[in-house]
Amino acid sequence: MTGDTLPPLREVIAKHGLGALKALGQNFLLDLNLTGRIARAAGPLEGYEVIEVGPGPGGLTRALLAEGASRVIAIERDRRCLPALEEIAAAYPGRLTIIEGDALETDMAALVKGPARIVANLPYNIATPLLVRWLQTEPWPPWYASLTLMFQKEVAERIVAPPGGKAYGRLAVLAQWRTRPRMLFDVNRSAFTPPPAVTSTVVELIPRAQVLAPADPRALERVVAAAFGQRRKMLRSSLKSLTANPAAMIEAAGIDATQRAEELSVEQFCALARAFAATG
């Protein structure tokens, strides 16, 4: 069997009894034109190893290999999917490594040997925690060259949101501080089996060689969490959970204490993080 002679995905699902499990956030992507589009959007793949999370029966896996990835490392928690992935591995000898395990507990950097990209139709229930983990990679720039990921559209909008609106929050600050994120294209719910309740969106995040502004990652995370934890309040109130004297910290950052979290730029949050770190 070769990549050109692999059976249709619906046959694979029927053969191996791969009904999608809601508990694992599974929605299988079976449209090979669409998986090919995602793989091409993540490219060029030649010369790159690709980490894929939640491959399921392997629709996107096939596309990544067909587009020339030197090796795909597929991390799958659902052992029911492993035989289907083994069939793909046999069709692409030496180019697919299957890891059975929880992506949130896997040291992905240790799995790659050279230039790498991360490409995935992420299970909805772990998509945001995984993204935050990748954004918190140390040292920076990270071990991966790009992230091409599918999210619920609402989450995608939060990643790229500018200051000033309801979508702007912790995820936007963390993503835009260290990467250049952009929404590539929407994926209709009908493209999945079973169809999810929402539209999905493919997002590209390219790591910045230099972060948008200097800040300690842990300090920035704490400041952003506190500020958006009470986003309706002014900073002088919302940041009381961080320090007994938030006014002094806010003044040191050169920011108006009557502003609210959603009004601050990423650079202003970094200034607050530096001021917070200096008080500690």
Short mmCIF file of C-alpha atoms in Angstrom, two decimals:
data_model
loop_
_atom_site.label_atom_id
_atom_site.label_comp_id
_atom_site.label_asym_id
_atom_site.label_seq_id
_atom_site.Cartn_x
_atom_site.Cartn_y
_atom_site.Cartn_z
CA MET A 1 0.00 0.00 0.00
CA THR A 2 1.24 3.49 -0.89
CA GLY A 3 -0.07 6.97 -0.14
CA ASP A 4 -1.96 6.92 -3.46
CA THR A 5 -3.70 3.64 -2.66
CA LEU A 6 -4.80 4.26 0.93
CA PRO A 7 -8.54 3.56 1.31
CA PRO A 8 -11.05 6.41 1.70
CA LEU A 9 -11.30 7.73 5.24
CA ARG A 10 -14.95 6.73 5.62
CA GLU A 11 -13.94 3.12 4.87
CA VAL A 12 -11.14 3.39 7.46
CA ILE A 13 -13.56 4.72 10.09
CA ALA A 14 -16.05 1.93 9.38
CA LYS A 15 -13.35 -0.77 9.34
CA HIS A 16 -11.91 0.25 12.70
CA GLY A 17 -15.16 1.35 14.35
CA LEU A 18 -13.96 4.91 14.89
CA GLY A 19 -17.04 6.76 16.06
CA ALA A 20 -15.95 10.22 17.29
CA LEU A 21 -15.93 10.51 21.07
CA LYS A 22 -17.38 13.70 22.53
CA ALA A 23 -15.35 13.18 25.72
CA LEU A 24 -12.15 13.57 23.68
CA GLY A 25 -13.41 16.58 21.73
CA GLN A 26 -13.24 14.60 18.48
CA ASN A 27 -14.61 15.88 15.18
CA PHE A 28 -12.98 14.06 12.28
CA LEU A 29 -12.05 16.05 9.17
CA LEU A 30 -12.69 13.82 6.14
CA ASP A 31 -12.59 16.28 3.21
CA LEU A 32 -9.23 15.57 1.54
CA ASN A 33 -9.40 18.80 -0.45
CA LEU A 34 -9.67 20.67 2.83
CA THR A 35 -6.92 18.74 4.60
CA GLY A 36 -4.70 19.42 1.60
CA ARG A 37 -5.50 23.12 1.83
CA ILE A 38 -4.52 23.16 5.51
CA ALA A 39 -1.27 21.32 4.80
CA ARG A 40 -0.37 23.73 2.00
CA ALA A 41 -1.19 26.71 4.23
CA ALA A 42 1.30 25.38 6.78
CA GLY A 43 4.06 25.03 4.19
CA PRO A 44 6.50 24.75 2.81
CA LEU A 45 6.83 21.40 4.58
CA GLU A 46 9.85 20.00 2.74
CA GLY A 47 12.74 19.71 5.17
CA TYR A 48 10.46 20.11 8.20
CA GLU A 49 9.28 17.68 10.81
CA VAL A 50 5.63 18.26 11.71
CA ILE A 51 4.00 17.74 15.09
CA GLU A 52 0.32 16.85 14.72
CA VAL A 53 -1.98 16.63 17.74
CA GLY A 54 -5.14 14.54 17.60
CA PRO A 55 -4.80 13.00 14.12
CA GLY A 56 -7.78 10.66 14.59
CA PRO A 57 -8.08 8.43 11.51
CA GLY A 58 -5.36 10.45 9.78
CA GLY A 59 -6.98 12.73 7.21
CA LEU A 60 -4.66 15.67 7.87
CA THR A 61 -1.76 13.26 8.50
CA ARG A 62 -2.04 11.99 4.93
CA ALA A 63 -2.07 15.53 3.58
CA LEU A 64 1.02 16.56 5.57
CA LEU A 65 2.96 13.58 4.25
CA ALA A 66 1.72 14.12 0.69
CA GLU A 67 2.84 17.76 0.87
CA GLY A 68 6.40 16.62 1.63
CA ALA A 69 6.92 16.76 5.41
CA SER A 70 10.16 14.92 6.13
CA ARG A 71 8.48 13.28 9.12
CA VAL A 72 5.12 13.63 10.86
CA ILE A 73 4.97 12.97 14.60
CA ALA A 74 1.33 12.23 15.37
CA ILE A 75 0.28 12.39 19.04
CA GLU A 76 -2.96 10.49 19.61
CA ARG A 77 -4.63 9.74 22.93
CA ASP A 78 -7.34 7.46 21.49
CA ARG A 79 -5.79 4.02 20.97
CA ARG A 80 -8.71 3.02 18.71
CA CYS A 81 -7.13 5.27 16.05
CA LEU A 82 -3.68 3.66 16.18
CA PRO A 83 -4.34 0.85 13.66
CA ALA A 84 -5.57 3.39 11.09
CA LEU A 85 -2.46 5.49 11.64
CA GLU A 86 -0.26 2.38 11.35
CA GLU A 87 -1.70 1.82 7.87
CA ILE A 88 -0.58 5.32 6.89
CA ALA A 89 2.85 4.68 8.40
CA ALA A 90 3.18 1.56 6.22
CA ALA A 91 2.30 3.63 3.14
CA TYR A 92 4.97 6.23 3.99
CA PRO A 93 7.87 4.12 5.35
CA GLY A 94 9.99 5.92 7.93
CA ARG A 95 8.05 9.18 7.72
CA LEU A 96 5.29 8.78 10.33
CA THR A 97 5.99 8.37 14.03
CA ILE A 98 2.94 7.60 16.16
CA ILE A 99 2.96 8.61 19.82
CA GLU A 100 0.17 7.25 21.99
CA GLY A 101 -0.41 9.72 24.79
CA ASP A 102 -1.87 12.96 26.10
CA ALA A 103 -0.52 15.98 24.22
CA LEU A 104 -0.74 18.10 27.37
CA GLU A 105 1.72 15.75 29.07
CA THR A 106 4.09 15.22 26.12
CA ASP A 107 7.48 16.93 25.76
CA MET A 108 7.11 17.76 22.09
CA ALA A 109 10.42 19.56 21.73
CA ALA A 110 12.19 16.33 22.68
CA LEU A 111 10.49 14.48 19.81
CA VAL A 112 11.91 16.58 16.97
CA LYS A 113 15.44 16.42 15.56
CA GLY A 114 15.44 19.42 13.23
CA PRO A 115 13.33 22.32 11.94
CA ALA A 116 9.71 21.75 12.96
CA ARG A 117 6.20 23.04 12.43
CA ILE A 118 3.08 22.31 14.45
CA VAL A 119 -0.06 21.65 12.40
CA ALA A 120 -3.28 20.33 13.91
CA ASN A 121 -7.04 20.14 13.87
CA LEU A 122 -7.00 20.51 17.64
CA PRO A 123 -9.53 18.72 19.82
CA TYR A 124 -11.70 21.56 21.09
CA ASN A 125 -11.36 20.60 24.75
CA ILE A 126 -7.55 21.06 24.82
CA ALA A 127 -7.04 23.68 22.11
CA THR A 128 -6.58 26.74 24.35
CA PRO A 129 -4.40 25.06 27.03
CA LEU A 130 -2.13 23.68 24.30
CA LEU A 131 -1.80 27.05 22.59
CA VAL A 132 -0.92 28.78 25.88
CA ARG A 133 1.68 26.11 26.58
CA TRP A 134 3.29 26.64 23.17
CA LEU A 135 3.25 30.41 23.69
CA GLN A 136 5.02 29.98 27.04
CA THR A 137 7.88 27.96 25.54
CA GLU A 138 11.31 28.84 26.87
CA PRO A 139 13.75 29.88 25.59
CA TRP A 140 12.30 32.18 22.94
CA PRO A 141 12.39 32.09 19.87
CA PRO A 142 10.94 28.58 20.27
CA TRP A 143 11.85 25.21 18.79
CA TYR A 144 9.02 25.41 16.23
CA ALA A 145 8.95 27.62 13.14
CA SER A 146 5.18 28.05 12.94
CA LEU A 147 1.81 27.03 14.34
CA THR A 148 -1.05 26.28 11.93
CA LEU A 149 -4.02 25.31 14.08
CA MET A 150 -7.77 24.92 13.83
CA PHE A 151 -9.94 26.43 16.56
CA GLN A 152 -13.56 27.25 17.12
CA LYS A 153 -14.05 30.56 15.30
CA GLU A 154 -14.83 32.35 18.57
CA VAL A 155 -11.42 31.31 19.96
CA ALA A 156 -9.67 32.31 16.72
CA GLU A 157 -11.22 35.78 16.99
CA ARG A 158 -9.93 36.08 20.56
CA ILE A 159 -6.40 35.22 19.43
CA VAL A 160 -6.21 38.01 16.84
CA ALA A 161 -8.45 40.59 18.58
CA PRO A 162 -7.17 44.18 18.82
CA PRO A 163 -7.59 46.19 22.03
CA GLY A 164 -10.96 47.77 22.72
CA GLY A 165 -13.47 44.97 22.26
CA LYS A 166 -14.99 42.05 24.12
CA ALA A 167 -12.86 39.50 22.24
CA TYR A 168 -9.63 41.12 23.44
CA GLY A 169 -8.25 39.38 26.49
CA ARG A 170 -5.58 37.12 27.93
CA LEU A 171 -5.26 34.98 24.81
CA ALA A 172 -4.79 37.98 22.52
CA VAL A 173 -2.09 39.51 24.72
CA LEU A 174 -0.12 36.28 25.11
CA ALA A 175 -0.40 35.38 21.41
CA GLN A 176 0.39 38.80 20.00
CA TRP A 177 3.27 39.43 22.41
CA ARG A 178 5.32 36.53 21.08
CA THR A 179 3.83 35.74 17.65
CA ARG A 180 2.21 37.29 14.62
CA PRO A 181 -1.19 35.60 14.48
CA ARG A 182 -3.65 35.78 11.60
CA MET A 183 -6.84 33.99 10.64
CA LEU A 184 -6.43 32.12 7.36
CA PHE A 185 -9.85 30.70 6.48
CA ASP A 186 -13.06 29.34 7.98
CA VAL A 187 -14.10 25.69 7.86
CA ASN A 188 -17.82 24.97 7.70
CA ARG A 189 -19.19 22.61 10.32
CA SER A 190 -20.41 20.29 7.54
CA ALA A 191 -16.79 19.37 6.74
CA PHE A 192 -16.55 17.34 9.95
CA THR A 193 -17.91 14.01 11.14
CA PRO A 194 -19.84 14.53 13.33
CA PRO A 195 -20.50 18.22 12.53
CA PRO A 196 -19.66 20.44 15.51
CA ALA A 197 -22.12 23.08 16.65
CA VAL A 198 -19.86 25.93 15.51
CA THR A 199 -17.78 27.14 12.57
CA SER A 200 -14.04 26.49 12.83
CA THR A 201 -11.15 28.70 11.70
CA VAL A 202 -7.57 27.92 10.74
CA VAL A 203 -5.10 30.28 12.41
CA GLU A 204 -1.41 30.81 11.64
CA LEU A 205 0.96 32.01 14.36
CA ILE A 206 4.54 32.89 13.36
CA PRO A 207 6.95 33.34 16.30
CA ARG A 208 8.52 36.78 16.56
CA ALA A 209 12.32 36.77 16.57
CA GLN A 210 12.02 39.51 19.20
CA VAL A 211 8.97 39.79 21.45
CA LEU A 212 6.80 42.84 20.98
CA ALA A 213 8.15 44.44 24.18
CA PRO A 214 10.37 43.25 27.05
CA ALA A 215 8.60 41.40 29.88
CA ASP A 216 9.05 38.41 32.14
CA PRO A 217 6.59 35.75 30.89
CA ARG A 218 5.44 34.79 34.39
CA ALA A 219 4.94 38.41 35.43
CA LEU A 220 3.02 39.16 32.24
CA GLU A 221 0.79 36.13 32.75
CA ARG A 222 -0.07 37.23 36.30
CA VAL A 223 -0.76 40.85 35.33
CA VAL A 224 -2.96 39.87 32.39
CA ALA A 225 -4.88 37.29 34.45
CA ALA A 226 -5.56 39.82 37.21
CA ALA A 227 -6.55 42.62 34.85
CA PHE A 228 -8.94 40.55 32.75
CA GLY A 229 -10.20 38.62 35.76
CA GLN A 230 -12.16 41.78 36.60
CA ARG A 231 -12.21 43.38 33.20
CA ARG A 232 -15.12 45.72 33.99
CA LYS A 233 -13.14 47.37 36.77
CA MET A 234 -10.51 50.07 36.45
CA LEU A 235 -6.90 48.91 36.75
CA ARG A 236 -6.52 50.52 40.17
CA SER A 237 -9.14 48.04 41.41
CA SER A 238 -8.51 44.95 39.26
CA LEU A 239 -4.78 44.85 40.09
CA LYS A 240 -5.29 44.86 43.88
CA SER A 241 -4.95 41.08 43.81
CA LEU A 242 -1.33 41.52 42.69
CA THR A 243 -0.02 44.19 45.02
CA ALA A 244 -1.05 46.23 48.02
CA ASN A 245 -0.25 49.43 46.13
CA PRO A 246 -1.42 49.01 42.52
CA ALA A 247 -1.46 52.77 41.95
CA ALA A 248 2.32 53.00 42.34
CA MET A 249 2.87 50.08 39.96
CA ILE A 250 0.49 51.54 37.39
CA GLU A 251 2.17 54.95 37.65
CA ALA A 252 5.59 53.36 37.21
CA ALA A 253 4.32 51.80 33.99
CA GLY A 254 3.14 55.19 32.73
CA ILE A 255 -0.50 54.15 32.51
CA ASP A 256 -3.72 55.86 33.59
CA ALA A 257 -5.09 53.99 36.62
CA THR A 258 -8.68 54.64 35.49
CA GLN A 259 -8.24 52.58 32.31
CA ARG A 260 -9.71 49.10 31.98
CA ALA A 261 -7.88 46.00 30.79
CA GLU A 262 -9.45 45.91 27.34
CA GLU A 263 -8.14 49.44 26.63
CA LEU A 264 -4.46 48.56 27.05
CA SER A 265 -2.13 47.59 24.23
CA VAL A 266 0.15 44.56 24.47
CA GLU A 267 3.08 46.93 24.99
CA GLN A 268 1.29 48.58 27.93
CA PHE A 269 0.68 45.19 29.52
CA CYS A 270 4.40 44.51 29.15
CA ALA A 271 5.14 47.81 30.90
CA LEU A 272 2.86 46.76 33.75
CA ALA A 273 4.60 43.38 33.92
CA ARG A 274 8.00 45.07 34.21
CA ALA A 275 6.70 47.35 36.95
CA PHE A 276 5.17 44.38 38.76
CA ALA A 277 8.42 42.40 38.53
CA ALA A 278 10.33 45.37 39.92
CA THR A 279 8.12 45.42 43.04
CA GLY A 280 8.78 41.76 43.75
#
